[in-house]
Amino acid sequence: MRELIRTRSVPVPSADRPRRLRRTAALRSLVKETRLAPGQLVMPLFVISGRNRSEPIESLPGHARISVDRAVARARELAQLGVGGVLLFGIPDRKDDDGTGAYDAAGPVPSALRALKEADLPVVLAADVCMCEYTSHGHCGVIANGQVDNDATLPLLAEAAVVYADAGADIVGPSGMMDGQVAALRAALDAAGHTETGIMAYASKAASAFYGPFREAAGSTPAFGDRRGYQMDYSNAREAIREMELDMREGADILMVKPALTSLDLLARARQRFDVPLAAYHVSGEVAMLEAAAEHGWLDRKSAGLEMLTAIVRAGAGIVITYLAADAARWLREDPAR
Ligand code: PBG
């Protein structure tokens, strides 16, 4: 064996031994700075029409497009696990150019909200507000002259938000990145008497490659072009803060940043700057990467999953929307010292 290089031994100052507090599991638990709790996790659910239907989503193992009755059963399980909320997305039977299904009171999301409200579970009912699941072209607004028309889309989003609030949503989440959408929703909700319905603004939402599996699930891949004309450039941090500032001014109750793991700096900056709850959306592609690697045995699903979620919370998110919500809640129960 090669002889070790003899170093002049420099004594480590007694005060500089952080390893002291890493020695045992009990010590590590005592000094842990970031703890996850099931109550801060929100599970996205994809709702379709019909009864007893479940169509698995290939790129999101364990997730499916489910009918209202199944969504209620799933929410019941999530409530038992202590998960804090569900975020509903609807996939209509028919899509059209103007996305009219978004504000159809008989559509999957309002139907699910009514059934969930009736079930009276201790979970927050949130509904995503966007046109892309409902438009035949897959864009997040109505098209005029080959472009997504911002101002023509606002009244449709507002109408959808009111329909979801009527059906029992506690929170609506506008995700289309239309300018002025939070103000439009707040005004419409208040005018309809829904002064208590909260708005979780997808304030800083990047045009990201990590939404792929979601678009497979929702059939919402744009038929032409992409979303870079309305979603943010992920290169821009100052602009992200400005987006949050605007949403605050427009009346957002919760600010959301998305995707999560590629925006940890934004979460940290937002946490310093704004005194409202901050949410992060751990999006479909982020979870799909984990699932694919775990499937190959390249990553340990549980430890890598908890590490991801902890980093998101450490960066500043108090609420994490994640497809791992159910499993993470289980993992945290098994090992509450985390
Ligand atoms: C709708 C919407 C999307 C996501 C949430 N709301 C898709 C998109 O913007 O293309 C993505 C969520 C995910 O990837 O998990 N506008």
Short mmCIF file of C-alpha atoms and ligand atoms in Angstrom, two decimals:
data_model
loop_
_atom_site.label_atom_id
_atom_site.label_comp_id
_atom_site.label_asym_id
_atom_site.label_seq_id
_atom_site.Cartn_x
_atom_site.Cartn_y
_atom_site.Cartn_z
CA MET A 1 0.00 0.00 0.00
CA ARG A 2 1.15 3.51 -0.80
CA GLU A 3 2.32 5.39 2.22
CA LEU A 4 0.01 8.18 3.34
CA ILE A 5 1.31 11.65 2.72
CA ARG A 6 2.34 13.04 6.07
CA THR A 7 0.57 16.33 6.64
CA ARG A 8 1.57 18.71 9.36
CA SER A 9 -1.28 18.24 11.72
CA VAL A 10 -3.18 21.47 12.31
CA PRO A 11 -5.36 21.18 15.40
CA VAL A 12 -9.07 21.65 14.71
CA PRO A 13 -10.39 24.40 17.02
CA SER A 14 -12.76 22.88 19.54
CA ALA A 15 -15.60 25.21 18.49
CA ASP A 16 -15.38 24.11 14.83
CA ARG A 17 -16.68 20.59 15.07
CA PRO A 18 -20.16 20.53 13.48
CA ARG A 19 -19.98 16.73 13.40
CA ARG A 20 -20.76 16.73 17.13
CA LEU A 21 -24.43 17.27 16.36
CA ARG A 22 -24.55 14.64 13.61
CA ARG A 23 -23.41 11.79 15.83
CA THR A 24 -26.76 10.11 16.56
CA ALA A 25 -30.20 10.05 14.96
CA ALA A 26 -31.62 11.77 18.04
CA LEU A 27 -29.12 14.63 17.79
CA ARG A 28 -29.76 15.01 14.07
CA SER A 29 -33.48 15.15 14.67
CA LEU A 30 -33.07 17.74 17.42
CA VAL A 31 -31.13 20.14 15.21
CA LYS A 32 -33.09 19.61 12.00
CA GLU A 33 -33.95 22.97 10.45
CA THR A 34 -36.52 21.87 7.90
CA ARG A 35 -39.29 19.42 8.63
CA LEU A 36 -41.92 18.26 6.21
CA ALA A 37 -45.51 17.63 7.24
CA PRO A 38 -48.24 15.91 5.22
CA GLY A 39 -50.49 18.90 5.86
CA GLN A 40 -48.39 21.12 3.61
CA LEU A 41 -48.68 18.80 0.62
CA VAL A 42 -51.27 19.18 -2.13
CA MET A 43 -52.11 16.39 -4.59
CA PRO A 44 -53.08 17.22 -8.19
CA LEU A 45 -56.06 15.17 -9.44
CA PHE A 46 -57.16 14.82 -13.06
CA VAL A 47 -60.92 14.49 -13.31
CA ILE A 48 -62.99 13.08 -16.19
CA SER A 49 -66.68 12.42 -16.73
CA GLY A 50 -68.54 9.18 -16.04
CA ARG A 51 -68.50 6.72 -13.18
CA ASN A 52 -65.91 4.30 -11.93
CA ARG A 53 -63.45 5.30 -14.64
CA SER A 54 -59.69 5.33 -14.26
CA GLU A 55 -57.29 5.82 -17.16
CA PRO A 56 -53.67 5.41 -16.05
CA ILE A 57 -51.20 8.13 -17.04
CA GLU A 58 -48.19 6.33 -18.40
CA SER A 59 -45.58 8.96 -17.60
CA LEU A 60 -46.88 9.45 -14.03
CA PRO A 61 -46.95 5.96 -12.51
CA GLY A 62 -49.64 5.60 -9.86
CA HIS A 63 -51.69 8.48 -11.31
CA ALA A 64 -54.74 8.31 -13.53
CA ARG A 65 -57.50 10.38 -15.05
CA ILE A 66 -60.40 9.51 -12.76
CA SER A 67 -64.15 10.04 -12.66
CA VAL A 68 -65.79 12.06 -9.89
CA ASP A 69 -66.67 9.06 -7.69
CA ARG A 70 -63.05 7.86 -7.84
CA ALA A 71 -61.82 11.38 -7.12
CA VAL A 72 -63.89 11.46 -3.94
CA ALA A 73 -62.51 8.06 -2.89
CA ARG A 74 -58.98 9.24 -3.60
CA ALA A 75 -59.50 12.47 -1.65
CA ARG A 76 -60.79 10.42 1.27
CA GLU A 77 -57.57 8.37 1.27
CA LEU A 78 -55.50 11.54 1.05
CA ALA A 79 -57.39 13.07 3.96
CA GLN A 80 -56.70 9.94 6.01
CA LEU A 81 -53.01 10.34 5.24
CA GLY A 82 -53.15 13.93 6.46
CA VAL A 83 -52.50 15.48 3.03
CA GLY A 84 -53.45 19.16 3.10
CA GLY A 85 -55.32 19.60 -0.14
CA VAL A 86 -56.20 18.54 -3.65
CA LEU A 87 -55.77 20.60 -6.80
CA LEU A 88 -58.28 19.69 -9.48
CA PHE A 89 -57.71 19.68 -13.23
CA GLY A 90 -60.51 18.77 -15.60
CA ILE A 91 -60.34 16.91 -18.86
CA PRO A 92 -63.57 17.50 -20.77
CA ASP A 93 -65.20 15.01 -23.15
CA ARG A 94 -65.01 17.56 -25.95
CA LYS A 95 -62.63 20.43 -26.54
CA ASP A 96 -63.43 23.48 -28.68
CA ASP A 97 -61.62 26.55 -29.99
CA ASP A 98 -62.74 28.81 -27.18
CA GLY A 99 -62.40 26.26 -24.37
CA THR A 100 -66.02 26.69 -23.30
CA GLY A 101 -65.76 23.50 -21.20
CA ALA A 102 -63.68 25.47 -18.70
CA TYR A 103 -66.79 27.18 -17.34
CA ASP A 104 -69.34 24.41 -17.90
CA ALA A 105 -71.02 23.96 -14.51
CA ALA A 106 -71.74 20.33 -15.46
CA GLY A 107 -68.07 19.68 -16.34
CA PRO A 108 -65.76 17.36 -14.41
CA VAL A 109 -64.23 19.99 -12.09
CA PRO A 110 -67.46 21.60 -10.83
CA SER A 111 -69.02 18.12 -10.51
CA ALA A 112 -66.05 16.90 -8.49
CA LEU A 113 -66.09 20.02 -6.32
CA ARG A 114 -69.76 19.53 -5.47
CA ALA A 115 -69.19 15.87 -4.60
CA LEU A 116 -66.09 16.66 -2.54
CA LYS A 117 -67.85 19.46 -0.72
CA GLU A 118 -70.68 17.05 0.07
CA ALA A 119 -68.13 14.52 1.40
CA ASP A 120 -66.90 17.24 3.80
CA LEU A 121 -63.32 16.00 4.06
CA PRO A 122 -60.66 17.88 6.01
CA VAL A 123 -58.75 18.82 2.83
CA VAL A 124 -58.56 22.13 1.02
CA LEU A 125 -60.34 22.08 -2.34
CA ALA A 126 -58.35 23.95 -4.95
CA ALA A 127 -59.18 24.19 -8.65
CA ASP A 128 -56.80 25.12 -11.43
CA VAL A 129 -58.16 27.85 -13.69
CA CYS A 130 -56.84 27.68 -17.24
CA MET A 131 -58.13 27.16 -20.76
CA CYS A 132 -55.50 24.72 -22.06
CA GLU A 133 -57.26 21.53 -20.96
CA TYR A 134 -60.40 22.76 -22.72
CA THR A 135 -59.19 24.29 -26.00
CA SER A 136 -58.88 22.17 -29.13
CA HIS A 137 -55.56 23.93 -29.95
CA GLY A 138 -54.15 23.37 -26.42
CA HIS A 139 -53.23 27.01 -25.74
CA CYS A 140 -54.05 28.70 -22.44
CA GLY A 141 -56.36 31.30 -24.00
CA VAL A 142 -58.48 32.13 -27.00
CA ILE A 143 -56.70 32.69 -30.29
CA ALA A 144 -56.98 35.88 -32.34
CA ASN A 145 -54.73 36.51 -35.35
CA GLY A 146 -52.65 33.43 -34.56
CA GLN A 147 -51.86 34.67 -31.02
CA VAL A 148 -53.27 34.03 -27.58
CA ASP A 149 -55.46 37.07 -26.94
CA ASN A 150 -54.77 38.14 -23.34
CA ASP A 151 -57.70 40.46 -22.72
CA ALA A 152 -60.27 38.33 -24.51
CA THR A 153 -59.22 35.40 -22.29
CA LEU A 154 -59.66 37.21 -18.96
CA PRO A 155 -63.49 37.12 -18.83
CA LEU A 156 -63.46 33.38 -19.62
CA LEU A 157 -61.02 32.69 -16.79
CA ALA A 158 -63.12 34.84 -14.47
CA GLU A 159 -66.26 32.94 -15.46
CA ALA A 160 -64.54 29.61 -14.80
CA ALA A 161 -63.35 30.80 -11.37
CA VAL A 162 -66.89 31.83 -10.41
CA VAL A 163 -68.29 28.47 -11.56
CA TYR A 164 -65.67 26.64 -9.44
CA ALA A 165 -66.37 28.86 -6.44
CA ASP A 166 -70.11 28.23 -6.86
CA ALA A 167 -69.34 24.50 -6.84
CA GLY A 168 -67.39 24.73 -3.59
CA ALA A 169 -63.74 25.55 -4.34
CA ASP A 170 -61.89 27.01 -1.35
CA ILE A 171 -59.12 28.27 -3.61
CA VAL A 172 -58.81 28.93 -7.33
CA GLY A 173 -55.45 28.81 -9.06
CA PRO A 174 -55.12 30.78 -12.29
CA SER A 175 -52.28 29.13 -14.23
CA GLY A 176 -52.60 30.62 -17.72
CA MET A 177 -50.08 33.45 -17.20
CA MET A 178 -52.44 36.02 -18.71
CA ASP A 179 -51.59 39.54 -17.53
CA GLY A 180 -54.23 40.85 -15.16
CA GLN A 181 -55.74 37.42 -14.47
CA VAL A 182 -55.60 37.70 -10.68
CA ALA A 183 -57.38 41.08 -10.70
CA ALA A 184 -59.99 39.75 -13.15
CA LEU A 185 -60.69 36.73 -10.93
CA ARG A 186 -60.80 38.77 -7.71
CA ALA A 187 -63.28 41.24 -9.20
CA ALA A 188 -65.52 38.52 -10.64
CA LEU A 189 -65.46 36.42 -7.46
CA ASP A 190 -66.32 39.42 -5.30
CA ALA A 191 -69.10 40.50 -7.64
CA ALA A 192 -70.56 36.98 -7.40
CA GLY A 193 -70.44 37.12 -3.59
CA HIS A 194 -67.41 34.84 -3.30
CA THR A 195 -65.38 37.21 -1.18
CA GLU A 196 -64.04 34.26 0.85
CA THR A 197 -62.66 32.29 -2.09
CA GLY A 198 -58.88 32.51 -2.13
CA ILE A 199 -56.59 32.97 -5.11
CA MET A 200 -53.40 30.99 -5.40
CA ALA A 201 -51.60 32.79 -8.19
CA TYR A 202 -49.30 30.82 -10.46
CA ALA A 203 -47.28 34.01 -10.25
CA SER A 204 -43.97 32.91 -11.63
CA LYS A 205 -44.57 30.10 -14.06
CA ALA A 206 -41.86 29.35 -16.55
CA ALA A 207 -42.25 28.03 -20.08
CA SER A 208 -40.74 24.72 -19.04
CA ALA A 209 -39.85 21.40 -20.62
CA PHE A 210 -40.92 19.74 -17.36
CA TYR A 211 -44.68 19.91 -18.04
CA GLY A 212 -44.52 17.10 -20.60
CA PRO A 213 -46.24 14.33 -18.61
CA PHE A 214 -48.98 16.73 -17.49
CA ARG A 215 -49.72 17.57 -21.09
CA GLU A 216 -49.93 13.89 -21.90
CA ALA A 217 -52.40 13.52 -19.04
CA ALA A 218 -54.49 16.53 -20.05
CA GLY A 219 -54.09 16.24 -23.82
CA SER A 220 -53.02 19.89 -23.74
CA THR A 221 -49.89 19.98 -25.87
CA PRO A 222 -50.20 23.10 -28.06
CA ALA A 223 -51.25 22.15 -31.61
CA PHE A 224 -49.03 24.94 -32.98
CA GLY A 225 -46.22 27.04 -31.54
CA ASP A 226 -45.40 26.93 -27.85
CA ARG A 227 -46.22 28.83 -24.66
CA ARG A 228 -43.23 31.16 -24.60
CA GLY A 229 -45.39 34.12 -25.65
CA TYR A 230 -47.17 34.03 -22.28
CA GLN A 231 -45.28 31.81 -19.85
CA MET A 232 -42.05 33.23 -18.43
CA ASP A 233 -38.52 32.76 -19.70
CA TYR A 234 -36.84 30.57 -17.08
CA SER A 235 -33.69 32.68 -17.51
CA ASN A 236 -35.24 35.66 -15.73
CA ALA A 237 -35.25 36.04 -11.96
CA ARG A 238 -35.97 39.78 -11.71
CA GLU A 239 -38.94 39.37 -14.01
CA ALA A 240 -40.18 36.52 -11.81
CA ILE A 241 -40.14 38.83 -8.79
CA ARG A 242 -42.00 41.45 -10.80
CA GLU A 243 -44.67 38.88 -11.74
CA MET A 244 -45.11 38.13 -8.02
CA GLU A 245 -45.22 41.82 -7.16
CA LEU A 246 -47.99 42.35 -9.74
CA ASP A 247 -50.00 39.39 -8.47
CA MET A 248 -49.70 40.67 -4.92
CA ARG A 249 -51.03 44.04 -6.02
CA GLU A 250 -53.88 42.34 -7.90
CA GLY A 251 -54.94 40.52 -4.75
CA ALA A 252 -53.24 37.12 -4.68
CA ASP A 253 -53.64 35.31 -1.35
CA ILE A 254 -50.93 32.73 -2.08
CA LEU A 255 -48.01 33.08 -4.50
CA MET A 256 -46.87 30.02 -6.40
CA VAL A 257 -43.59 29.35 -8.15
CA LYS A 258 -43.27 26.69 -10.84
CA PRO A 259 -41.48 24.40 -11.60
CA ALA A 260 -40.07 23.90 -8.09
CA LEU A 261 -36.59 22.43 -8.32
CA THR A 262 -35.46 24.73 -11.12
CA SER A 263 -36.74 27.79 -9.17
CA LEU A 264 -35.26 27.35 -5.70
CA ASP A 265 -33.54 30.74 -5.95
CA LEU A 266 -36.89 32.37 -6.76
CA LEU A 267 -38.52 30.72 -3.76
CA ALA A 268 -35.74 31.97 -1.50
CA ARG A 269 -36.04 35.51 -2.84
CA ALA A 270 -39.81 35.50 -2.64
CA ARG A 271 -39.71 34.23 0.95
CA GLN A 272 -37.62 37.27 1.95
CA ARG A 273 -39.79 39.70 0.09
CA PHE A 274 -43.45 38.73 0.48
CA ASP A 275 -45.40 37.95 3.61
CA VAL A 276 -48.03 35.67 2.08
CA PRO A 277 -47.93 31.86 1.96
CA LEU A 278 -45.62 30.62 -0.77
CA ALA A 279 -46.37 27.51 -2.79
CA ALA A 280 -44.16 25.55 -5.16
CA TYR A 281 -45.42 23.22 -7.86
CA HIS A 282 -43.21 20.14 -8.04
CA VAL A 283 -44.30 19.48 -11.59
CA SER A 284 -44.96 16.32 -13.56
CA GLY A 285 -41.58 16.18 -15.31
CA GLU A 286 -39.69 16.52 -12.05
CA VAL A 287 -41.53 13.54 -10.62
CA ALA A 288 -41.32 11.58 -13.89
CA MET A 289 -37.50 11.86 -13.75
CA LEU A 290 -37.55 10.38 -10.28
CA GLU A 291 -39.96 7.60 -11.27
CA ALA A 292 -37.91 6.64 -14.32
CA ALA A 293 -34.65 6.55 -12.39
CA ALA A 294 -36.23 4.62 -9.52
CA GLU A 295 -37.70 2.14 -12.00
CA HIS A 296 -34.19 1.42 -13.24
CA GLY A 297 -32.88 1.12 -9.72
CA TRP A 298 -30.70 4.19 -10.32
CA LEU A 299 -32.20 6.20 -7.48
CA ASP A 300 -33.94 5.24 -4.28
CA ARG A 301 -37.44 6.61 -4.75
CA LYS A 302 -38.20 7.36 -1.11
CA SER A 303 -34.94 9.01 -0.12
CA ALA A 304 -34.56 10.97 -3.35
CA GLY A 305 -38.23 12.00 -3.20
CA LEU A 306 -37.97 13.27 0.37
CA GLU A 307 -34.73 15.05 -0.45
CA MET A 308 -36.44 16.88 -3.33
CA LEU A 309 -39.41 17.92 -1.20
CA THR A 310 -37.20 19.02 1.70
CA ALA A 311 -35.09 21.20 -0.61
CA ILE A 312 -38.25 22.89 -1.91
CA VAL A 313 -39.42 23.65 1.64
CA ARG A 314 -35.92 24.70 2.76
CA ALA A 315 -35.82 27.19 -0.11
CA GLY A 316 -38.97 28.86 1.20
CA ALA A 317 -42.14 27.04 0.10
CA GLY A 318 -44.70 26.39 2.82
CA ILE A 319 -47.02 24.55 0.44
CA VAL A 320 -45.83 21.92 -2.04
CA ILE A 321 -48.06 20.70 -4.84
CA THR A 322 -46.65 17.30 -5.71
CA TYR A 323 -47.61 14.01 -7.32
CA LEU A 324 -45.68 12.41 -4.45
CA ALA A 325 -48.14 13.75 -1.86
CA ALA A 326 -49.66 10.39 -0.90
CA ASP A 327 -46.39 8.49 -0.76
CA ALA A 328 -44.58 11.31 1.00
CA ALA A 329 -47.32 11.50 3.63
CA ARG A 330 -46.89 7.75 4.20
CA TRP A 331 -43.10 8.04 4.40
CA LEU A 332 -43.39 10.86 6.92
CA ARG A 333 -45.76 8.79 9.05
CA GLU A 334 -43.35 5.87 9.05
CA ASP A 335 -40.52 8.12 10.15
CA PRO A 336 -41.85 11.23 11.85
CA ALA A 337 -38.34 12.24 12.99
CA ARG A 338 -37.63 13.53 9.50
C1 PBG B 1 -52.14 24.61 -17.19
C2 PBG B 1 -51.16 23.95 -16.34
C3 PBG B 1 -50.03 23.20 -16.70
C4 PBG B 1 -49.47 22.70 -15.52
C5 PBG B 1 -50.26 23.18 -14.48
N1 PBG B 1 -51.28 23.95 -14.99
C6 PBG B 1 -49.50 22.84 -18.04
C7 PBG B 1 -48.85 23.86 -18.88
O1 PBG B 1 -48.70 25.02 -18.52
O2 PBG B 1 -48.52 23.45 -20.00
C8 PBG B 1 -48.28 21.80 -15.42
C9 PBG B 1 -48.24 20.95 -14.21
C10 PBG B 1 -47.29 19.80 -14.28
O3 PBG B 1 -46.47 19.65 -15.20
O4 PBG B 1 -47.37 18.98 -13.37
N2 PBG B 1 -51.78 25.79 -17.77
#
